[in-house]
PDB file of C-alpha atoms in Angstrom:
ATOM      1  CA  GLN A 260     274.240  96.222  46.501  1.00  0.00           C
ATOM      2  CA  VAL A 261     273.242  99.100  48.741  1.00  0.00           C
ATOM      3  CA  GLN A 262     271.240 101.563  46.679  1.00  0.00           C
ATOM      4  CA  LEU A 263     270.226 103.926  49.467  1.00  0.00           C
ATOM      5  CA  VAL A 264     272.631 105.450  51.961  1.00  0.00           C
ATOM      6  CA  GLU A 265     271.612 106.829  55.351  1.00  0.00           C
ATOM      7  CA  SER A 266     273.675 109.224  57.398  1.00  0.00           C
ATOM      8  CA  GLY A 267     273.334 111.393  60.479  1.00  0.00           C
ATOM      9  CA  GLY A 268     272.967 108.827  63.240  1.00  0.00           C
ATOM     10  CA  GLY A 269     274.890 109.000  66.473  1.00  0.00           C
ATOM     11  CA  LEU A 270     274.835 109.082  70.253  1.00  0.00           C
ATOM     12  CA  VAL A 271     272.772 111.837  71.861  1.00  0.00           C
ATOM     13  CA  GLN A 272     271.137 112.612  75.182  1.00  0.00           C
ATOM     14  CA  ALA A 273     267.439 112.559  75.897  1.00  0.00           C
ATOM     15  CA  GLY A 274     265.804 115.734  74.642  1.00  0.00           C
ATOM     16  CA  ASP A 275     268.350 116.268  71.882  1.00  0.00           C
ATOM     17  CA  SER A 276     267.719 116.336  68.152  1.00  0.00           C
ATOM     18  CA  LEU A 277     269.177 114.577  65.130  1.00  0.00           C
ATOM     19  CA  ARG A 278     268.625 114.838  61.405  1.00  0.00           C
ATOM     20  CA  LEU A 279     268.978 111.741  59.281  1.00  0.00           C
ATOM     21  CA  SER A 280     269.544 111.877  55.537  1.00  0.00           C
ATOM     22  CA  CYS A 281     268.938 109.302  52.832  1.00  0.00           C
ATOM     23  CA  LYS A 282     269.979 109.482  49.211  1.00  0.00           C
ATOM     24  CA  PRO A 283     270.447 107.070  46.314  1.00  0.00           C
ATOM     25  CA  SER A 284     273.827 105.536  45.639  1.00  0.00           C
ATOM     26  CA  GLY A 285     274.754 104.086  42.262  1.00  0.00           C
ATOM     27  CA  ARG A 286     271.851 102.553  40.404  1.00  0.00           C
ATOM     28  CA  THR A 287     268.954 104.736  39.378  1.00  0.00           C
ATOM     29  CA  PHE A 288     265.304 103.970  39.866  1.00  0.00           C
ATOM     30  CA  LYS A 289     261.983 105.758  39.955  1.00  0.00           C
ATOM     31  CA  SER A 290     260.244 105.719  43.291  1.00  0.00           C
ATOM     32  CA  SER A 291     256.837 106.955  44.327  1.00  0.00           C
ATOM     33  CA  ALA A 292     257.475 107.186  48.041  1.00  0.00           C
ATOM     34  CA  MET A 293     260.200 107.049  50.652  1.00  0.00           C
ATOM     35  CA  GLY A 294     259.896 105.679  54.135  1.00  0.00           C
ATOM     36  CA  TRP A 295     261.802 105.448  57.375  1.00  0.00           C
ATOM     37  CA  PHE A 296     261.756 102.347  59.550  1.00  0.00           C
ATOM     38  CA  ARG A 297     263.588 101.463  62.730  1.00  0.00           C
ATOM     39  CA  GLN A 298     264.571  98.297  64.504  1.00  0.00           C
ATOM     40  CA  ALA A 299     265.587  98.015  68.139  1.00  0.00           C
ATOM     41  CA  PRO A 300     267.392  94.977  69.585  1.00  0.00           C
ATOM     42  CA  GLY A 301     264.993  92.085  70.000  1.00  0.00           C
ATOM     43  CA  LYS A 302     262.224  93.950  68.183  1.00  0.00           C
ATOM     44  CA  GLU A 303     260.761  93.724  64.705  1.00  0.00           C
ATOM     45  CA  ARG A 304     261.314  96.440  62.179  1.00  0.00           C
ATOM     46  CA  GLU A 305     258.628  99.091  62.575  1.00  0.00           C
ATOM     47  CA  PHE A 306     257.332 101.967  60.500  1.00  0.00           C
ATOM     48  CA  VAL A 307     258.377 105.480  61.475  1.00  0.00           C
ATOM     49  CA  ALA A 308     257.422 107.912  58.706  1.00  0.00           C
ATOM     50  CA  ALA A 309     256.891 108.182  54.952  1.00  0.00           C
ATOM     51  CA  ILE A 310     256.558 110.822  52.259  1.00  0.00           C
ATOM     52  CA  THR A 311     255.437 110.808  48.630  1.00  0.00           C
ATOM     53  CA  TRP A 312     257.653 112.330  45.968  1.00  0.00           C
ATOM     54  CA  SER A 313     254.891 113.952  43.938  1.00  0.00           C
ATOM     55  CA  GLY A 314     252.705 115.693  46.472  1.00  0.00           C
ATOM     56  CA  GLY A 315     254.834 115.536  49.583  1.00  0.00           C
ATOM     57  CA  THR A 316     252.121 113.838  51.609  1.00  0.00           C
ATOM     58  CA  THR A 317     253.495 112.685  54.945  1.00  0.00           C
ATOM     59  CA  TYR A 318     252.631 109.819  57.254  1.00  0.00           C
ATOM     60  CA  TYR A 319     253.800 109.170  60.804  1.00  0.00           C
ATOM     61  CA  ALA A 320     253.673 106.400  63.326  1.00  0.00           C
ATOM     62  CA  GLY A 321     251.912 107.294  66.560  1.00  0.00           C
ATOM     63  CA  PRO A 322     255.005 107.215  68.822  1.00  0.00           C
ATOM     64  CA  VAL A 323     256.840 109.814  66.700  1.00  0.00           C
ATOM     65  CA  LYS A 324     253.990 112.058  65.607  1.00  0.00           C
ATOM     66  CA  GLY A 325     254.624 115.610  66.718  1.00  0.00           C
ATOM     67  CA  ARG A 326     258.320 114.960  67.358  1.00  0.00           C
ATOM     68  CA  PHE A 327     259.679 113.740  64.019  1.00  0.00           C
ATOM     69  CA  THR A 328     259.383 115.468  60.651  1.00  0.00           C
ATOM     70  CA  ILE A 329     260.007 113.797  57.307  1.00  0.00           C
ATOM     71  CA  SER A 330     260.830 115.963  54.303  1.00  0.00           C
ATOM     72  CA  ARG A 331     262.302 115.649  50.840  1.00  0.00           C
ATOM     73  CA  ASP A 332     264.413 117.680  48.448  1.00  0.00           C
ATOM     74  CA  ASN A 333     263.319 116.676  44.960  1.00  0.00           C
ATOM     75  CA  ALA A 334     266.291 118.343  43.263  1.00  0.00           C
ATOM     76  CA  LYS A 335     268.760 116.444  45.434  1.00  0.00           C
ATOM     77  CA  ASN A 336     266.640 113.296  45.472  1.00  0.00           C
ATOM     78  CA  THR A 337     267.214 113.218  49.199  1.00  0.00           C
ATOM     79  CA  VAL A 338     264.898 112.469  52.102  1.00  0.00           C
ATOM     80  CA  TYR A 339     265.388 113.728  55.638  1.00  0.00           C
ATOM     81  CA  LEU A 340     264.097 112.731  59.031  1.00  0.00           C
ATOM     82  CA  GLU A 341     264.299 115.460  61.655  1.00  0.00           C
ATOM     83  CA  MET A 342     264.023 113.904  65.093  1.00  0.00           C
ATOM     84  CA  ASN A 343     263.296 116.142  68.061  1.00  0.00           C
ATOM     85  CA  SER A 344     262.768 115.508  71.764  1.00  0.00           C
ATOM     86  CA  LEU A 345     264.488 112.165  71.497  1.00  0.00           C
ATOM     87  CA  THR A 346     263.988 109.585  74.229  1.00  0.00           C
ATOM     88  CA  PRO A 347     265.770 106.301  75.008  1.00  0.00           C
ATOM     89  CA  GLU A 348     262.794 104.522  73.428  1.00  0.00           C
ATOM     90  CA  ASP A 349     263.884 105.968  70.087  1.00  0.00           C
ATOM     91  CA  THR A 350     267.148 104.026  70.228  1.00  0.00           C
ATOM     92  CA  ALA A 351     267.322 101.784  67.171  1.00  0.00           C
ATOM     93  CA  VAL A 352     268.903 101.260  63.797  1.00  0.00           C
ATOM     94  CA  TYR A 353     267.081 103.526  61.372  1.00  0.00           C
ATOM     95  CA  TYR A 354     266.569 102.441  57.770  1.00  0.00           C
ATOM     96  CA  CYS A 355     265.333 104.389  54.788  1.00  0.00           C
ATOM     97  CA  ALA A 356     263.440 102.676  52.006  1.00  0.00           C
ATOM     98  CA  ALA A 357     262.095 103.466  48.544  1.00  0.00           C
ATOM     99  CA  SER A 358     258.942 102.172  46.888  1.00  0.00           C
ATOM    100  CA  THR A 359     258.404 101.965  43.134  1.00  0.00           C
ATOM    101  CA  ASN A 360     254.831 100.742  43.452  1.00  0.00           C
ATOM    102  CA  VAL A 361     251.845 102.672  42.160  1.00  0.00           C
ATOM    103  CA  TYR A 362     249.653 101.566  45.034  1.00  0.00           C
ATOM    104  CA  ILE A 363     251.383 101.829  48.351  1.00  0.00           C
ATOM    105  CA  ARG A 364     250.695 100.971  51.947  1.00  0.00           C
ATOM    106  CA  VAL A 365     253.402 103.067  53.507  1.00  0.00           C
ATOM    107  CA  VAL A 366     253.446 101.321  56.874  1.00  0.00           C
ATOM    108  CA  LEU A 367     254.258  97.914  55.385  1.00  0.00           C
ATOM    109  CA  PRO A 368     257.907  96.951  54.799  1.00  0.00           C
ATOM    110  CA  THR A 369     256.826  94.832  51.817  1.00  0.00           C
ATOM    111  CA  THR A 370     255.742  98.020  50.045  1.00  0.00           C
ATOM    112  CA  TYR A 371     259.368  99.036  49.592  1.00  0.00           C
ATOM    113  CA  ASP A 372     261.777  97.754  46.947  1.00  0.00           C
ATOM    114  CA  TYR A 373     265.077  99.269  48.069  1.00  0.00           C
ATOM    115  CA  TRP A 374     266.650  99.693  51.482  1.00  0.00           C
ATOM    116  CA  GLY A 375     269.624 101.427  52.989  1.00  0.00           C
ATOM    117  CA  GLN A 376     272.200  99.830  55.253  1.00  0.00           C
ATOM    118  CA  GLY A 377     270.860 101.525  58.357  1.00  0.00           C
ATOM    119  CA  THR A 378     272.273 104.118  60.719  1.00  0.00           C
ATOM    120  CA  GLN A 379     272.468 103.705  64.490  1.00  0.00           C
ATOM    121  CA  VAL A 380     270.668 106.181  66.720  1.00  0.00           C
ATOM    122  CA  THR A 381     271.365 105.848  70.434  1.00  0.00           C
ATOM    123  CA  VAL A 382     269.651 108.066  72.996  1.00  0.00           C
ATOM    124  CA  SER A 383     270.982 108.050  76.542  1.00  0.00           C
ATOM    125  CA  SER A 384     269.082 109.164  79.616  1.00  0.00           C
TER     126      SER A 384
END
């Protein structure tokens, strides 16, 4: 069962912006952090960004630092990924994930317990 739902993906041109959203669907759970990962064709899933629920501490992968912003709305239990200055290299399926662990290594997929179905982001040149 999909317990996280992403939305906001689409086809854009280089230099454009998109905002992705991720929120729980159905079952409830307590998470300590949320993360965004992406996977391009022929590539392994890679870390993009993460944020903690309590303090709002953020983490970014090098290729997106300065261009992407992760944020959360605690009341709505929703996480966002604002993507600016998009390039064709950002083309991928983007997944959100939730971790219930006390100790987390945000860049590792194994840290996360729940995943969304993914949303396609395509950037044309």
